[in-house]
Amino acid sequence: MGNYSLDMKFIGIIPARYASSRFPGKPLAPLGGKPVVQWVYERASVAIDEVFVATDDRRIFEAVAAFGGRAVMTSDSHRSGTDRVCEAAARLGVRCDVVVNIQGDEPFVAPEQIRAVCGCFSDARAQIATLGKPFGGDAEAIRNPNSPKIVVDNDGFALYFSRSVIPFVRGVEPAGWPAAFPFLRHVGLYAYRREVLDEVAELPPSALELAESLEQLRWLQNGYRIKVGLTDVETVGIDTPEDLERAEAALRAGGA
C-alpha cells in the first residue's frame, strides 16, 4: 500500500449516505470547489492504494465516478457506517487483511492518521484499531459529552470509551484535571481485520452502547481488542452547514 511497510493488504472504504437529519446531502456539499467526499477520497488515497466510497445514493455514486474515484452501491437500511462498510467489502470481493473505515464527513483527514490506525496491526493481538488525540490543557473540552474519552491499558488497548470524564481525578478541582492526567479524546477513524469486520457487523446492540450511544462499546463489551493509535492532528468534521462554513474558513486560512 502507499507509503506503508506492513506486509498486509489494506483497503479503505468511505461510507457516505445522502440522508442526514442535520445536513442532507453533505457528502456532495461543495468545499473549496469540490465535494466533501472528494476531499476524503483524495486524502485517503495518499495512505492507501485502494479506496472506495460506499453509498446508498446514485447521486453520490455518480459524483465519485465523475472525479475518477471508485464507488459501490449499498443498502439504504444500514444502522451504522460499520454495517455499510461490511456490505461494501463483501460486494467488492477484494482480498485484503484489513478494512479501514474512513468517515465521509472528515474532509481534512490526514494521511498520517490513517497510517497510525494501520500501524496498530503490527500488534498481532489487535482486532480493531482506532485513534486517540490528547486533549492537552482544555478542561472544558474534557467535560464535553460530545467529545468521547478513551482510557487505555499499558499496551495501548482500549479499556473503555465514555462521554463522561474518565478517569475521575479525585482530590483535584476539574480545572486542574488536564494537568493531573493525560486525557485522551476519541477520534472516529476505525480499521478492522477482515474477518472481524464480518463478525462485529452481526452483533446486536449492547447495553453499554445503548447507554452511551457509542458503537465501539458494542465491540468492547463483546470482548474484541481495540488498539488505540495516537494522533496530534486536529480535523474539522462536517455535521452541519455551520461546520462546512468553518471548514471553508480553515481552507482559506491554509489550515487544511
PDB file of N, CA and C in Angstrom, residues 17-113:
ATOM      1  N   ARG A  17     -23.624   8.500   3.057  1.00  0.00           N
ATOM      2  CA  ARG A  17     -25.058   8.452   2.758  1.00  0.00           C
ATOM      3  C   ARG A  17     -25.581   9.863   2.512  1.00  0.00           C
ATOM      4  N   TYR A  18     -26.614   9.938   1.711  1.00  0.00           N
ATOM      5  CA  TYR A  18     -27.163  11.248   1.347  1.00  0.00           C
ATOM      6  C   TYR A  18     -28.045  11.806   2.463  1.00  0.00           C
ATOM      7  N   ALA A  19     -28.879  10.946   3.037  1.00  0.00           N
ATOM      8  CA  ALA A  19     -29.819  11.393   4.065  1.00  0.00           C
ATOM      9  C   ALA A  19     -29.086  11.693   5.363  1.00  0.00           C
ATOM     10  N   SER A  20     -29.343  12.868   5.902  1.00  0.00           N
ATOM     11  CA  SER A  20     -28.778  13.261   7.195  1.00  0.00           C
ATOM     12  C   SER A  20     -29.744  14.262   7.806  1.00  0.00           C
ATOM     13  N   SER A  21     -30.127  14.015   9.048  1.00  0.00           N
ATOM     14  CA  SER A  21     -31.131  14.885   9.666  1.00  0.00           C
ATOM     15  C   SER A  21     -30.632  16.322   9.811  1.00  0.00           C
ATOM     16  N   ARG A  22     -29.344  16.462  10.085  1.00  0.00           N
ATOM     17  CA  ARG A  22     -28.803  17.815  10.309  1.00  0.00           C
ATOM     18  C   ARG A  22     -28.256  18.467   9.041  1.00  0.00           C
ATOM     19  N   PHE A  23     -27.885  17.642   8.041  1.00  0.00           N
ATOM     20  CA  PHE A  23     -27.274  18.202   6.849  1.00  0.00           C
ATOM     21  C   PHE A  23     -27.459  17.239   5.671  1.00  0.00           C
ATOM     22  N   PRO A  24     -28.661  17.212   5.087  1.00  0.00           N
ATOM     23  CA  PRO A  24     -28.884  16.319   3.939  1.00  0.00           C
ATOM     24  C   PRO A  24     -27.916  16.617   2.791  1.00  0.00           C
ATOM     25  N   GLY A  25     -27.399  15.545   2.189  1.00  0.00           N
ATOM     26  CA  GLY A  25     -26.524  15.705   1.037  1.00  0.00           C
ATOM     27  C   GLY A  25     -25.125  16.196   1.333  1.00  0.00           C
ATOM     28  N   LYS A  26     -24.688  16.090   2.591  1.00  0.00           N
ATOM     29  CA  LYS A  26     -23.391  16.702   2.938  1.00  0.00           C
ATOM     30  C   LYS A  26     -22.199  16.101   2.199  1.00  0.00           C
ATOM     31  N   PRO A  27     -22.196  14.808   1.789  1.00  0.00           N
ATOM     32  CA  PRO A  27     -21.026  14.330   1.033  1.00  0.00           C
ATOM     33  C   PRO A  27     -20.814  15.097  -0.275  1.00  0.00           C
ATOM     34  N   LEU A  28     -21.905  15.680  -0.805  1.00  0.00           N
ATOM     35  CA  LEU A  28     -21.816  16.408  -2.066  1.00  0.00           C
ATOM     36  C   LEU A  28     -21.703  17.917  -1.864  1.00  0.00           C
ATOM     37  N   ALA A  29     -21.721  18.365  -0.612  1.00  0.00           N
ATOM     38  CA  ALA A  29     -21.615  19.805  -0.348  1.00  0.00           C
ATOM     39  C   ALA A  29     -20.278  20.325  -0.868  1.00  0.00           C
ATOM     40  N   PRO A  30     -20.285  21.469  -1.579  1.00  0.00           N
ATOM     41  CA  PRO A  30     -19.044  21.987  -2.151  1.00  0.00           C
ATOM     42  C   PRO A  30     -18.135  22.599  -1.086  1.00  0.00           C
ATOM     43  N   LEU A  31     -16.878  22.229  -1.149  1.00  0.00           N
ATOM     44  CA  LEU A  31     -15.865  22.758  -0.240  1.00  0.00           C
ATOM     45  C   LEU A  31     -14.627  23.058  -1.075  1.00  0.00           C
ATOM     46  N   GLY A  32     -14.261  24.309  -1.163  1.00  0.00           N
ATOM     47  CA  GLY A  32     -13.085  24.675  -1.952  1.00  0.00           C
ATOM     48  C   GLY A  32     -13.181  24.215  -3.395  1.00  0.00           C
ATOM     49  N   GLY A  33     -14.398  24.215  -3.938  1.00  0.00           N
ATOM     50  CA  GLY A  33     -14.565  23.894  -5.344  1.00  0.00           C
ATOM     51  C   GLY A  33     -14.759  22.426  -5.670  1.00  0.00           C
ATOM     52  N   LYS A  34     -14.806  21.549  -4.652  1.00  0.00           N
ATOM     53  CA  LYS A  34     -15.073  20.139  -4.916  1.00  0.00           C
ATOM     54  C   LYS A  34     -15.891  19.560  -3.763  1.00  0.00           C
ATOM     55  N   PRO A  35     -16.617  18.471  -4.015  1.00  0.00           N
ATOM     56  CA  PRO A  35     -17.474  17.924  -2.956  1.00  0.00           C
ATOM     57  C   PRO A  35     -16.669  17.389  -1.772  1.00  0.00           C
ATOM     58  N   VAL A  36     -17.292  17.434  -0.597  1.00  0.00           N
ATOM     59  CA  VAL A  36     -16.647  16.971   0.631  1.00  0.00           C
ATOM     60  C   VAL A  36     -16.087  15.563   0.461  1.00  0.00           C
ATOM     61  N   VAL A  37     -16.878  14.660  -0.156  1.00  0.00           N
ATOM     62  CA  VAL A  37     -16.434  13.270  -0.281  1.00  0.00           C
ATOM     63  C   VAL A  37     -15.169  13.155  -1.134  1.00  0.00           C
ATOM     64  N   GLN A  38     -14.976  14.074  -2.063  1.00  0.00           N
ATOM     65  CA  GLN A  38     -13.761  14.024  -2.884  1.00  0.00           C
ATOM     66  C   GLN A  38     -12.534  14.360  -2.055  1.00  0.00           C
ATOM     67  N   TRP A  39     -12.678  15.310  -1.136  1.00  0.00           N
ATOM     68  CA  TRP A  39     -11.562  15.624  -0.233  1.00  0.00           C
ATOM     69  C   TRP A  39     -11.157  14.383   0.558  1.00  0.00           C
ATOM     70  N   VAL A  40     -12.159  13.686   1.107  1.00  0.00           N
ATOM     71  CA  VAL A  40     -11.876  12.489   1.910  1.00  0.00           C
ATOM     72  C   VAL A  40     -11.186  11.440   1.045  1.00  0.00           C
ATOM     73  N   TYR A  41     -11.727  11.206  -0.134  1.00  0.00           N
ATOM     74  CA  TYR A  41     -11.199  10.176  -1.036  1.00  0.00           C
ATOM     75  C   TYR A  41      -9.743  10.464  -1.398  1.00  0.00           C
ATOM     76  N   GLU A  42      -9.457  11.698  -1.762  1.00  0.00           N
ATOM     77  CA  GLU A  42      -8.103  12.031  -2.204  1.00  0.00           C
ATOM     78  C   GLU A  42      -7.097  11.927  -1.062  1.00  0.00           C
ATOM     79  N   ARG A  43      -7.491  12.326   0.124  1.00  0.00           N
ATOM     80  CA  ARG A  43      -6.567  12.234   1.263  1.00  0.00           C
ATOM     81  C   ARG A  43      -6.348  10.781   1.668  1.00  0.00           C
ATOM     82  N   ALA A  44      -7.408  10.006   1.649  1.00  0.00           N
ATOM     83  CA  ALA A  44      -7.257   8.583   1.990  1.00  0.00           C
ATOM     84  C   ALA A  44      -6.372   7.875   0.977  1.00  0.00           C
ATOM     85  N   SER A  45      -6.468   8.272  -0.277  1.00  0.00           N
ATOM     86  CA  SER A  45      -5.706   7.609  -1.341  1.00  0.00           C
ATOM     87  C   SER A  45      -4.209   7.859  -1.239  1.00  0.00           C
ATOM     88  N   VAL A  46      -3.821   8.876  -0.478  1.00  0.00           N
ATOM     89  CA  VAL A  46      -2.392   9.112  -0.237  1.00  0.00           C
ATOM     90  C   VAL A  46      -1.821   8.001   0.645  1.00  0.00           C
ATOM     91  N   ALA A  47      -2.639   7.494   1.564  1.00  0.00           N
ATOM     92  CA  ALA A  47      -2.167   6.500   2.535  1.00  0.00           C
ATOM     93  C   ALA A  47      -2.488   5.063   2.141  1.00  0.00           C
ATOM     94  N   ILE A  48      -3.536   4.869   1.345  1.00  0.00           N
ATOM     95  CA  ILE A  48      -3.991   3.519   0.984  1.00  0.00           C
ATOM     96  C   ILE A  48      -4.173   3.462  -0.529  1.00  0.00           C
ATOM     97  N   ASP A  49      -3.653   2.420  -1.137  1.00  0.00           N
ATOM     98  CA  ASP A  49      -3.713   2.310  -2.596  1.00  0.00           C
ATOM     99  C   ASP A  49      -5.131   2.112  -3.132  1.00  0.00           C
ATOM    100  N   GLU A  50      -5.925   1.307  -2.443  1.00  0.00           N
ATOM    101  CA  GLU A  50      -7.275   1.012  -2.927  1.00  0.00           C
ATOM    102  C   GLU A  50      -8.306   1.614  -1.982  1.00  0.00           C
ATOM    103  N   VAL A  51      -9.048   2.595  -2.493  1.00  0.00           N
ATOM    104  CA  VAL A  51     -10.062   3.292  -1.701  1.00  0.00           C
ATOM    105  C   VAL A  51     -11.377   3.271  -2.471  1.00  0.00           C
ATOM    106  N   PHE A  52     -12.474   3.072  -1.748  1.00  0.00           N
ATOM    107  CA  PHE A  52     -13.802   3.019  -2.352  1.00  0.00           C
ATOM    108  C   PHE A  52     -14.775   3.837  -1.499  1.00  0.00           C
ATOM    109  N   VAL A  53     -15.765   4.414  -2.152  1.00  0.00           N
ATOM    110  CA  VAL A  53     -16.867   5.059  -1.441  1.00  0.00           C
ATOM    111  C   VAL A  53     -18.046   4.099  -1.436  1.00  0.00           C
ATOM    112  N   ALA A  54     -18.639   3.882  -0.268  1.00  0.00           N
ATOM    113  CA  ALA A  54     -19.822   3.023  -0.132  1.00  0.00           C
ATOM    114  C   ALA A  54     -21.021   3.919   0.118  1.00  0.00           C
ATOM    115  N   THR A  55     -21.976   3.913  -0.797  1.00  0.00           N
ATOM    116  CA  THR A  55     -23.092   4.840  -0.678  1.00  0.00           C
ATOM    117  C   THR A  55     -24.416   4.160  -0.975  1.00  0.00           C
ATOM    118  N   ASP A  56     -25.501   4.801  -0.555  1.00  0.00           N
ATOM    119  CA  ASP A  56     -26.845   4.301  -0.842  1.00  0.00           C
ATOM    120  C   ASP A  56     -27.563   5.220  -1.816  1.00  0.00           C
ATOM    121  N   ASP A  57     -26.837   6.160  -2.420  1.00  0.00           N
ATOM    122  CA  ASP A  57     -27.467   7.170  -3.252  1.00  0.00           C
ATOM    123  C   ASP A  57     -26.749   7.301  -4.593  1.00  0.00           C
ATOM    124  N   ARG A  58     -27.522   7.216  -5.667  1.00  0.00           N
ATOM    125  CA  ARG A  58     -26.946   7.268  -7.010  1.00  0.00           C
ATOM    126  C   ARG A  58     -26.232   8.593  -7.272  1.00  0.00           C
ATOM    127  N   ARG A  59     -26.699   9.690  -6.665  1.00  0.00           N
ATOM    128  CA  ARG A  59     -26.054  10.989  -6.882  1.00  0.00           C
ATOM    129  C   ARG A  59     -24.619  10.986  -6.359  1.00  0.00           C
ATOM    130  N   ILE A  60     -24.414  10.359  -5.203  1.00  0.00           N
ATOM    131  CA  ILE A  60     -23.063  10.277  -4.651  1.00  0.00           C
ATOM    132  C   ILE A  60     -22.214   9.349  -5.509  1.00  0.00           C
ATOM    133  N   PHE A  61     -22.791   8.221  -5.911  1.00  0.00           N
ATOM    134  CA  PHE A  61     -22.071   7.272  -6.773  1.00  0.00           C
ATOM    135  C   PHE A  61     -21.580   7.972  -8.035  1.00  0.00           C
ATOM    136  N   GLU A  62     -22.438   8.734  -8.669  1.00  0.00           N
ATOM    137  CA  GLU A  62     -22.083   9.406  -9.923  1.00  0.00           C
ATOM    138  C   GLU A  62     -21.072  10.521  -9.696  1.00  0.00           C
ATOM    139  N   ALA A  63     -21.175  11.200  -8.562  1.00  0.00           N
ATOM    140  CA  ALA A  63     -20.206  12.261  -8.267  1.00  0.00           C
ATOM    141  C   ALA A  63     -18.808  11.671  -8.071  1.00  0.00           C
ATOM    142  N   VAL A  64     -18.728  10.529  -7.413  1.00  0.00           N
ATOM    143  CA  VAL A  64     -17.433   9.869  -7.209  1.00  0.00           C
ATOM    144  C   VAL A  64     -16.849   9.433  -8.551  1.00  0.00           C
ATOM    145  N   ALA A  65     -17.688   8.851  -9.396  1.00  0.00           N
ATOM    146  CA  ALA A  65     -17.226   8.430 -10.721  1.00  0.00           C
ATOM    147  C   ALA A  65     -16.731   9.637 -11.524  1.00  0.00           C
ATOM    148  N   ALA A  66     -17.408  10.777 -11.352  1.00  0.00           N
ATOM    149  CA  ALA A  66     -17.061  11.976 -12.113  1.00  0.00           C
ATOM    150  C   ALA A  66     -15.666  12.496 -11.774  1.00  0.00           C
ATOM    151  N   PHE A  67     -15.236  12.334 -10.527  1.00  0.00           N
ATOM    152  CA  PHE A  67     -13.878  12.797 -10.196  1.00  0.00           C
ATOM    153  C   PHE A  67     -12.841  11.677 -10.307  1.00  0.00           C
ATOM    154  N   GLY A  68     -13.253  10.532 -10.853  1.00  0.00           N
ATOM    155  CA  GLY A  68     -12.307   9.444 -11.100  1.00  0.00           C
ATOM    156  C   GLY A  68     -12.151   8.465  -9.963  1.00  0.00           C
ATOM    157  N   GLY A  69     -13.037   8.549  -8.975  1.00  0.00           N
ATOM    158  CA  GLY A  69     -12.967   7.634  -7.851  1.00  0.00           C
ATOM    159  C   GLY A  69     -13.767   6.366  -8.100  1.00  0.00           C
ATOM    160  N   ARG A  70     -13.685   5.439  -7.155  1.00  0.00           N
ATOM    161  CA  ARG A  70     -14.408   4.177  -7.242  1.00  0.00           C
ATOM    162  C   ARG A  70     -15.462   4.115  -6.140  1.00  0.00           C
ATOM    163  N   ALA A  71     -16.651   3.684  -6.512  1.00  0.00           N
ATOM    164  CA  ALA A  71     -17.747   3.633  -5.547  1.00  0.00           C
ATOM    165  C   ALA A  71     -18.513   2.332  -5.701  1.00  0.00           C
ATOM    166  N   VAL A  72     -19.262   1.980  -4.661  1.00  0.00           N
ATOM    167  CA  VAL A  72     -20.094   0.779  -4.676  1.00  0.00           C
ATOM    168  C   VAL A  72     -21.426   1.139  -4.022  1.00  0.00           C
ATOM    169  N   MET A  73     -22.514   0.687  -4.628  1.00  0.00           N
ATOM    170  CA  MET A  73     -23.846   0.926  -4.077  1.00  0.00           C
ATOM    171  C   MET A  73     -24.134  -0.076  -2.968  1.00  0.00           C
ATOM    172  N   THR A  74     -24.751   0.431  -1.894  1.00  0.00           N
ATOM    173  CA  THR A  74     -25.108  -0.414  -0.751  1.00  0.00           C
ATOM    174  C   THR A  74     -26.545  -0.120  -0.344  1.00  0.00           C
ATOM    175  N   SER A  75     -27.048  -0.901   0.588  1.00  0.00           N
ATOM    176  CA  SER A  75     -28.423  -0.769   1.058  1.00  0.00           C
ATOM    177  C   SER A  75     -28.656   0.597   1.709  1.00  0.00           C
ATOM    178  N   ASP A  76     -29.934   1.028   1.692  1.00  0.00           N
ATOM    179  CA  ASP A  76     -30.271   2.281   2.362  1.00  0.00           C
ATOM    180  C   ASP A  76     -30.826   2.049   3.764  1.00  0.00           C
ATOM    181  N   SER A  77     -30.695   0.825   4.263  1.00  0.00           N
ATOM    182  CA  SER A  77     -31.295   0.497   5.571  1.00  0.00           C
ATOM    183  C   SER A  77     -30.266   0.196   6.657  1.00  0.00           C
ATOM    184  N   HIS A  78     -29.004   0.533   6.422  1.00  0.00           N
ATOM    185  CA  HIS A  78     -27.980   0.210   7.412  1.00  0.00           C
ATOM    186  C   HIS A  78     -28.116   1.079   8.662  1.00  0.00           C
ATOM    187  N   ARG A  79     -27.834   0.456   9.812  1.00  0.00           N
ATOM    188  CA  ARG A  79     -27.921   1.167  11.089  1.00  0.00           C
ATOM    189  C   ARG A  79     -26.689   2.011  11.354  1.00  0.00           C
ATOM    190  N   SER A  80     -25.572   1.657  10.731  1.00  0.00           N
ATOM    191  CA  SER A  80     -24.325   2.356  11.038  1.00  0.00           C
ATOM    192  C   SER A  80     -23.384   2.321   9.838  1.00  0.00           C
ATOM    193  N   GLY A  81     -22.360   3.156   9.915  1.00  0.00           N
ATOM    194  CA  GLY A  81     -21.334   3.144   8.892  1.00  0.00           C
ATOM    195  C   GLY A  81     -20.600   1.820   8.835  1.00  0.00           C
ATOM    196  N   THR A  82     -20.443   1.173   9.980  1.00  0.00           N
ATOM    197  CA  THR A  82     -19.768  -0.128  10.017  1.00  0.00           C
ATOM    198  C   THR A  82     -20.525  -1.153   9.184  1.00  0.00           C
ATOM    199  N   ASP A  83     -21.855  -1.162   9.316  1.00  0.00           N
ATOM    200  CA  ASP A  83     -22.659  -2.099   8.537  1.00  0.00           C
ATOM    201  C   ASP A  83     -22.520  -1.815   7.044  1.00  0.00           C
ATOM    202  N   ARG A  84     -22.489  -0.543   6.681  1.00  0.00           N
ATOM    203  CA  ARG A  84     -22.346  -0.185   5.265  1.00  0.00           C
ATOM    204  C   ARG A  84     -20.978  -0.620   4.736  1.00  0.00           C
ATOM    205  N   VAL A  85     -19.939  -0.412   5.542  1.00  0.00           N
ATOM    206  CA  VAL A  85     -18.593  -0.813   5.150  1.00  0.00           C
ATOM    207  C   VAL A  85     -18.513  -2.324   4.980  1.00  0.00           C
ATOM    208  N   CYS A  86     -19.166  -3.055   5.858  1.00  0.00           N
ATOM    209  CA  CYS A  86     -19.153  -4.518   5.777  1.00  0.00           C
ATOM    210  C   CYS A  86     -19.812  -4.995   4.483  1.00  0.00           C
ATOM    211  N   GLU A  87     -20.981  -4.430   4.159  1.00  0.00           N
ATOM    212  CA  GLU A  87     -21.640  -4.824   2.912  1.00  0.00           C
ATOM    213  C   GLU A  87     -20.770  -4.483   1.703  1.00  0.00           C
ATOM    214  N   ALA A  88     -20.166  -3.286   1.741  1.00  0.00           N
ATOM    215  CA  ALA A  88     -19.323  -2.869   0.619  1.00  0.00           C
ATOM    216  C   ALA A  88     -18.142  -3.815   0.429  1.00  0.00           C
ATOM    217  N   ALA A  89     -17.502  -4.199   1.532  1.00  0.00           N
ATOM    218  CA  ALA A  89     -16.353  -5.107   1.439  1.00  0.00           C
ATOM    219  C   ALA A  89     -16.766  -6.439   0.821  1.00  0.00           C
ATOM    220  N   ALA A  90     -17.941  -6.924   1.192  1.00  0.00           N
ATOM    221  CA  ALA A  90     -18.427  -8.185   0.634  1.00  0.00           C
ATOM    222  C   ALA A  90     -18.748  -8.039  -0.856  1.00  0.00           C
ATOM    223  N   ARG A  91     -19.371  -6.942  -1.222  1.00  0.00           N
ATOM    224  CA  ARG A  91     -19.727  -6.714  -2.623  1.00  0.00           C
ATOM    225  C   ARG A  91     -18.489  -6.566  -3.497  1.00  0.00           C
ATOM    226  N   LEU A  92     -17.483  -5.872  -2.972  1.00  0.00           N
ATOM    227  CA  LEU A  92     -16.271  -5.640  -3.752  1.00  0.00           C
ATOM    228  C   LEU A  92     -15.491  -6.933  -3.984  1.00  0.00           C
ATOM    229  N   GLY A  93     -15.489  -7.797  -2.971  1.00  0.00           N
ATOM    230  CA  GLY A  93     -14.775  -9.065  -3.099  1.00  0.00           C
ATOM    231  C   GLY A  93     -13.268  -8.913  -3.229  1.00  0.00           C
ATOM    232  N   VAL A  94     -12.734  -7.797  -2.759  1.00  0.00           N
ATOM    233  CA  VAL A  94     -11.285  -7.554  -2.846  1.00  0.00           C
ATOM    234  C   VAL A  94     -10.592  -8.279  -1.700  1.00  0.00           C
ATOM    235  N   ARG A  95      -9.572  -9.067  -2.017  1.00  0.00           N
ATOM    236  CA  ARG A  95      -8.836  -9.747  -0.951  1.00  0.00           C
ATOM    237  C   ARG A  95      -8.044  -8.727  -0.163  1.00  0.00           C
ATOM    238  N   CYS A  96      -8.181  -8.780   1.158  1.00  0.00           N
ATOM    239  CA  CYS A  96      -7.408  -7.861   1.991  1.00  0.00           C
ATOM    240  C   CYS A  96      -7.309  -8.432   3.399  1.00  0.00           C
ATOM    241  N   ASP A  97      -6.362  -7.892   4.154  1.00  0.00           N
ATOM    242  CA  ASP A  97      -6.201  -8.283   5.559  1.00  0.00           C
ATOM    243  C   ASP A  97      -6.973  -7.362   6.489  1.00  0.00           C
ATOM    244  N   VAL A  98      -7.016  -6.081   6.126  1.00  0.00           N
ATOM    245  CA  VAL A  98      -7.614  -5.067   6.995  1.00  0.00           C
ATOM    246  C   VAL A  98      -8.461  -4.108   6.162  1.00  0.00           C
ATOM    247  N   VAL A  99      -9.636  -3.765   6.695  1.00  0.00           N
ATOM    248  CA  VAL A  99     -10.504  -2.761   6.081  1.00  0.00           C
ATOM    249  C   VAL A  99     -10.491  -1.519   6.961  1.00  0.00           C
ATOM    250  N   VAL A 100     -10.184  -0.376   6.359  1.00  0.00           N
ATOM    251  CA  VAL A 100     -10.157   0.899   7.087  1.00  0.00           C
ATOM    252  C   VAL A 100     -11.438   1.665   6.774  1.00  0.00           C
ATOM    253  N   ASN A 101     -12.149   2.057   7.816  1.00  0.00           N
ATOM    254  CA  ASN A 101     -13.413   2.792   7.716  1.00  0.00           C
ATOM    255  C   ASN A 101     -13.114   4.272   7.927  1.00  0.00           C
ATOM    256  N   ILE A 102     -13.186   5.043   6.837  1.00  0.00           N
ATOM    257  CA  ILE A 102     -12.823   6.460   6.879  1.00  0.00           C
ATOM    258  C   ILE A 102     -14.102   7.276   6.748  1.00  0.00           C
ATOM    259  N   GLN A 103     -14.403   8.084   7.737  1.00  0.00           N
ATOM    260  CA  GLN A 103     -15.671   8.806   7.744  1.00  0.00           C
ATOM    261  C   GLN A 103     -15.766   9.773   6.568  1.00  0.00           C
ATOM    262  N   GLY A 104     -16.940   9.738   5.913  1.00  0.00           N
ATOM    263  CA  GLY A 104     -17.133  10.558   4.729  1.00  0.00           C
ATOM    264  C   GLY A 104     -17.357  12.021   4.997  1.00  0.00           C
ATOM    265  N   ASP A 105     -17.420  12.407   6.266  1.00  0.00           N
ATOM    266  CA  ASP A 105     -17.621  13.823   6.595  1.00  0.00           C
ATOM    267  C   ASP A 105     -16.388  14.449   7.252  1.00  0.00           C
ATOM    268  N   GLU A 106     -15.221  13.851   6.995  1.00  0.00           N
ATOM    269  CA  GLU A 106     -13.951  14.374   7.521  1.00  0.00           C
ATOM    270  C   GLU A 106     -13.051  14.777   6.347  1.00  0.00           C
ATOM    271  N   PRO A 107     -13.320  15.920   5.713  1.00  0.00           N
ATOM    272  CA  PRO A 107     -12.573  16.281   4.502  1.00  0.00           C
ATOM    273  C   PRO A 107     -11.087  16.519   4.721  1.00  0.00           C
ATOM    274  N   PHE A 108     -10.695  16.789   5.950  1.00  0.00           N
ATOM    275  CA  PHE A 108      -9.289  17.079   6.214  1.00  0.00           C
ATOM    276  C   PHE A 108      -8.584  15.940   6.950  1.00  0.00           C
ATOM    277  N   VAL A 109      -9.154  14.734   6.860  1.00  0.00           N
ATOM    278  CA  VAL A 109      -8.479  13.586   7.473  1.00  0.00           C
ATOM    279  C   VAL A 109      -7.052  13.527   6.936  1.00  0.00           C
ATOM    280  N   ALA A 110      -6.110  13.327   7.823  1.00  0.00           N
ATOM    281  CA  ALA A 110      -4.701  13.362   7.427  1.00  0.00           C
ATOM    282  C   ALA A 110      -4.204  11.961   7.090  1.00  0.00           C
ATOM    283  N   PRO A 111      -3.427  11.829   6.021  1.00  0.00           N
ATOM    284  CA  PRO A 111      -2.863  10.514   5.700  1.00  0.00           C
ATOM    285  C   PRO A 111      -2.112   9.893   6.879  1.00  0.00           C
ATOM    286  N   GLU A 112      -1.441  10.729   7.684  1.00  0.00           N
ATOM    287  CA  GLU A 112      -0.694  10.171   8.822  1.00  0.00           C
ATOM    288  C   GLU A 112      -1.629   9.587   9.876  1.00  0.00           C
ATOM    289  N   GLN A 113      -2.877  10.091   9.955  1.00  0.00           N
ATOM    290  CA  GLN A 113      -3.841   9.493  10.866  1.00  0.00           C
ATOM    291  C   GLN A 113      -4.226   8.088  10.389  1.00  0.00           C
TER     292      GLN A 113
END
